[in-house]
Coordinates of C-alpha atoms in Angstrom, one line a residue:
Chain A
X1 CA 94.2 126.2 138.1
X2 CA 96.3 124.2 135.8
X3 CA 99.7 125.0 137.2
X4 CA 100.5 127.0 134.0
X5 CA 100.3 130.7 134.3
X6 CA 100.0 133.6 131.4
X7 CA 100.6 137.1 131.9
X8 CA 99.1 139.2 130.4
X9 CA 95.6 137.9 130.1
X10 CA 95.2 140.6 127.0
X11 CA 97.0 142.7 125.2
X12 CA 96.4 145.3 122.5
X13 CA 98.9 146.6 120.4
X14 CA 100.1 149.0 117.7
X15 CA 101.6 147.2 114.4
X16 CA 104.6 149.2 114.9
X17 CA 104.7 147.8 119.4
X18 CA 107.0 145.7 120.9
X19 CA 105.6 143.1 123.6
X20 CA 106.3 140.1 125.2
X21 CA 104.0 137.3 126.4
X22 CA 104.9 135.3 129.8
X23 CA 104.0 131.6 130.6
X24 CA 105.6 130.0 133.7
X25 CA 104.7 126.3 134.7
X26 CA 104.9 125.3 138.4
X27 CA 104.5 121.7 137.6
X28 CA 108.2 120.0 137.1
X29 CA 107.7 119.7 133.5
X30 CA 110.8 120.2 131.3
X31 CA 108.5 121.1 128.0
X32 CA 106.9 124.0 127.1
X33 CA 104.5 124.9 123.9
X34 CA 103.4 128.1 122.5
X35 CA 100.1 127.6 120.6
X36 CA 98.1 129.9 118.5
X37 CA 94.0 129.7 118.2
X38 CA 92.6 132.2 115.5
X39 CA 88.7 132.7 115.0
X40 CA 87.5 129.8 112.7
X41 CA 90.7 128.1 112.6
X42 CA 91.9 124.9 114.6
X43 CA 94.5 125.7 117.1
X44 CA 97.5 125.1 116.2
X45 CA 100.7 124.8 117.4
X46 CA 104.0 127.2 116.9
X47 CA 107.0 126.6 119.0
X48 CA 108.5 123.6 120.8
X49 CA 110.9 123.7 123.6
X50 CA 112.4 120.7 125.2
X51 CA 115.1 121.5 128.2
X52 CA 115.5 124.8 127.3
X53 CA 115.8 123.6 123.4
X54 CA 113.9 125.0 120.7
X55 CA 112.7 121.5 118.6
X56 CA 110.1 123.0 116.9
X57 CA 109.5 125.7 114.6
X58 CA 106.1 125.4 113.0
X59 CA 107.1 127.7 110.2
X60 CA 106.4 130.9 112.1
X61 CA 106.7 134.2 111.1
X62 CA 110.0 135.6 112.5
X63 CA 107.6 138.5 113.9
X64 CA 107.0 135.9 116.6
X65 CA 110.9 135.2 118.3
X66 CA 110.2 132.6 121.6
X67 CA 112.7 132.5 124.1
X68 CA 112.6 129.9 126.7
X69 CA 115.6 130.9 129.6
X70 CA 114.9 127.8 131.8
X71 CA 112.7 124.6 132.5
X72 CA 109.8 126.5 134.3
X73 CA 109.6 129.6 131.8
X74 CA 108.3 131.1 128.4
X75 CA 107.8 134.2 126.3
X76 CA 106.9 134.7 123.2
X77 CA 108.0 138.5 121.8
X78 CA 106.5 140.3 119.6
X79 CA 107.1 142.9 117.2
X80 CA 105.6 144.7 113.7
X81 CA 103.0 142.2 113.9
X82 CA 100.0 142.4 111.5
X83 CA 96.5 142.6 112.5
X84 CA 95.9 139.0 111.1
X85 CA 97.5 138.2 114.2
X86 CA 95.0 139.3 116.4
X87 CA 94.4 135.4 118.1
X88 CA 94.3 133.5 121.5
X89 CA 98.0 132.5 122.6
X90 CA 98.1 129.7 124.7
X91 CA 101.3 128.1 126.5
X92 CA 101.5 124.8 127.8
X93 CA 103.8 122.4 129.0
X94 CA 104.0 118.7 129.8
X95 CA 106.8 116.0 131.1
X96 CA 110.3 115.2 128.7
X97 CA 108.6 114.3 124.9
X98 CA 109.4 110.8 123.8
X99 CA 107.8 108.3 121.8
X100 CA 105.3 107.0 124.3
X101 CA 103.5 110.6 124.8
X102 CA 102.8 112.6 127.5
X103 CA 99.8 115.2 128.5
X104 CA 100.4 118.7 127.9
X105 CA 98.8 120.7 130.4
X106 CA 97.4 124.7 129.1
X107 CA 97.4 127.9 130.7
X108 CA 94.4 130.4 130.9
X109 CA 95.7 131.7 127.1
X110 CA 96.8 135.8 126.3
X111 CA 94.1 137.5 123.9
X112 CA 96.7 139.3 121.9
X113 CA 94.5 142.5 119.6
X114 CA 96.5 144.0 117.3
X115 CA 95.2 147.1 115.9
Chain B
X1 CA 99.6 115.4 107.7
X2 CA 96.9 114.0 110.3
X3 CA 93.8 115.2 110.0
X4 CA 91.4 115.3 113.1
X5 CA 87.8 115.6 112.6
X6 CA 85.1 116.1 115.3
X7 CA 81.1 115.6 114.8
X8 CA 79.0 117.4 115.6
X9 CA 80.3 120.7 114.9
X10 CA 77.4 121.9 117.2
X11 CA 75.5 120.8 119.7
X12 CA 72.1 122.3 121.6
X13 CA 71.0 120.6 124.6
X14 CA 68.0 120.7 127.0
X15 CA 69.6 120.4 131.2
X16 CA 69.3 116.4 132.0
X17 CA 69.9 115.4 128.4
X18 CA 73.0 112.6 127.4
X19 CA 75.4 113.7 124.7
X20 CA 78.1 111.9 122.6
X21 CA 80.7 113.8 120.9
X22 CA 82.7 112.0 118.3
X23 CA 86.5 112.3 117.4
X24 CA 87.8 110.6 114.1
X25 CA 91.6 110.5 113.4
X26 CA 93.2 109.9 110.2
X27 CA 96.7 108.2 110.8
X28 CA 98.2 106.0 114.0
X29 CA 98.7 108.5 116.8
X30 CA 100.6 107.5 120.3
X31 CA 97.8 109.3 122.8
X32 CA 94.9 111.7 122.7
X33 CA 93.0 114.3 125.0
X34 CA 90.0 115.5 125.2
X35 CA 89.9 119.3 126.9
X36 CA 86.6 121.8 127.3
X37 CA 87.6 125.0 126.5
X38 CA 85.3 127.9 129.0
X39 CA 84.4 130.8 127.5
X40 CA 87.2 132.3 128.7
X41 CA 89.4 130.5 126.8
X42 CA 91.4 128.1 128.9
X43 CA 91.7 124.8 128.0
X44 CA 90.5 122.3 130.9
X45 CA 91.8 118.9 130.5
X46 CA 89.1 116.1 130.5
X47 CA 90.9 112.9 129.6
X48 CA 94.1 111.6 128.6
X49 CA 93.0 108.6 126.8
X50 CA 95.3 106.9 124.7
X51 CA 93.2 103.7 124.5
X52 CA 90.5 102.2 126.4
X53 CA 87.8 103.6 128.6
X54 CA 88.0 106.2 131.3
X55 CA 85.2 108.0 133.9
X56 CA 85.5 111.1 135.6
X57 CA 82.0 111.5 137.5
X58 CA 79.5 112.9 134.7
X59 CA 81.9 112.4 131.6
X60 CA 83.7 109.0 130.3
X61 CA 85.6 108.7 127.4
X62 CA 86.2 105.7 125.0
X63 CA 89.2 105.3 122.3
X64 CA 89.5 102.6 120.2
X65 CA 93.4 103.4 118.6
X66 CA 93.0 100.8 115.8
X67 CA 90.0 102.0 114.2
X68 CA 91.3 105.5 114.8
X69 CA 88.3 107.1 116.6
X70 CA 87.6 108.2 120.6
X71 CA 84.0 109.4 121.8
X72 CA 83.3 111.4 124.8
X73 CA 80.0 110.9 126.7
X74 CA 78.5 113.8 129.4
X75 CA 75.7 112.4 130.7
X76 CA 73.0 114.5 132.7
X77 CA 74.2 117.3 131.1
X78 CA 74.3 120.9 133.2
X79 CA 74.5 124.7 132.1
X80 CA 78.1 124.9 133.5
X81 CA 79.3 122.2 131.1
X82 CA 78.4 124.3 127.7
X83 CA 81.8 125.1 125.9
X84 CA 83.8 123.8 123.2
X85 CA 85.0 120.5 123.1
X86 CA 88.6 119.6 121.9
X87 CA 89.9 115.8 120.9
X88 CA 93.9 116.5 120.1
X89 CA 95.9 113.7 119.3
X90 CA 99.9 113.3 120.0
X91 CA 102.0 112.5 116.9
X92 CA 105.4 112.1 117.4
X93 CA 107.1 114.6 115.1
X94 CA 110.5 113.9 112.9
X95 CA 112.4 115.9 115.6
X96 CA 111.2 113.2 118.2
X97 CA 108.9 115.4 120.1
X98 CA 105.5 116.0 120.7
X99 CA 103.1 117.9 118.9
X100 CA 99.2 118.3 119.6
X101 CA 97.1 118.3 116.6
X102 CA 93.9 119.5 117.4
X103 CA 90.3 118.8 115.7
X104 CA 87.9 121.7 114.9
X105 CA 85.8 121.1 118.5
X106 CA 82.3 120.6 119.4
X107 CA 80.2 123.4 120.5
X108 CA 78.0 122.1 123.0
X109 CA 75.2 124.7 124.5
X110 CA 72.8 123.1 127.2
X111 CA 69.9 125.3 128.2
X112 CA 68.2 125.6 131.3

């Protein structure tokens, strides 16, 4: 246990579906991360939120629209997505961002299959 | 942008046997981590290692920041610690915040 919860731990869905991943951190962190790990390819990340504050956009596909309503939670909706998005989405979070760095801590991930 | 690199790519291991996975970086970062990712995908945090040396029971980890590399040792290797292997380092974006770039991992495989 991390303190960083995902729900649903997989999902399969039609190209033409609308879903929504969930990520909630019960460790005090004011950060949260969406992060995307395809077969082959190095995870890598998609969405920063700082205080509630989008600060990073990792040119995403608008397919993908993240909402983060408070500190503690995440989502990450989806809809018309392609099955090149089939892929491991992993949340995580970590203590205010500044120019020392702090540890982001990951949750168990959502195996998203798109079919 | 930075480019992480890990070696070796894979790794196959006989129970009781030492290891040392490598992690090269390619520009000044403020911190790494090193995580092992289980089979069923969640990311386990090993070390938060910005510089120096750190031990955690069976695993240490050494980074030396100025020549931009960090090594992780498992020693007496076990079945339970096969997995992949993740060095990410923290680079502070232009929006001030920060972003985990991840190398390519180790795919370590110890057998009984």
């Amino acid at each position: 246990e991390t303190g960083v919860t995902q729900t649903p731990r997989h999902l399969v869905m039609g190209m033409t579906n609308k879903k929504s991943l969930k990520c909630e951190q019960h460790l005090g962190h004011n950060a949260m991360y969406w992060y995307k790990q395809s077969a082959k390819k190095p995870l890598e990340l998609m969405f920063v939120y700082n205080f509630k504050e989008q600060t990073e956009n990792n040119s995403v596909p608008s397919r993908f629209s993240p909402e983060c309503p408070n500190s503690s939670h995440l989502f990450l909706h989806l809809h018309t997505l392609q099955p090149e998005d089939s892929a491991l989405y992993l949340c995580a979070s970590s203590h205010n961002p500044g120019l020392a760095g702090v540890e982001q801590y990951f949750g168990p991930g959502t195996r998203l299959t798109v079919t | 942008g930075i480019q992480v690199e890990q070696s070796p790519p894979d790794l196959i291991l006989q129970e009781g046997a030492n290891s040392t996975l490598r992690c090269n970086f390619s520009d000044s970062v403020n911190n790494l981590q090193w995580f092992h990712q289980n089979p069923w995908g969640q990311l386990i945090n090993l070390f938060y290692i910005p510089s120096g040396t750190k031990q955690n029971g069976r695993l240490s980890a050494t980074t030396v920041a100025t020549e931009r590399y960090s090594l992780l040792y498992i020693s007496s290797s076990q079945t339970t610690d096969s997995g992949v292997y993740f060095c990410a380092v923290n680079l502070v974006s232009n929006f001030g915040n920060e972003k985990l770039t991840f190398g390519t991992g180790t795919r370590l495989t110890i057998i009984p």
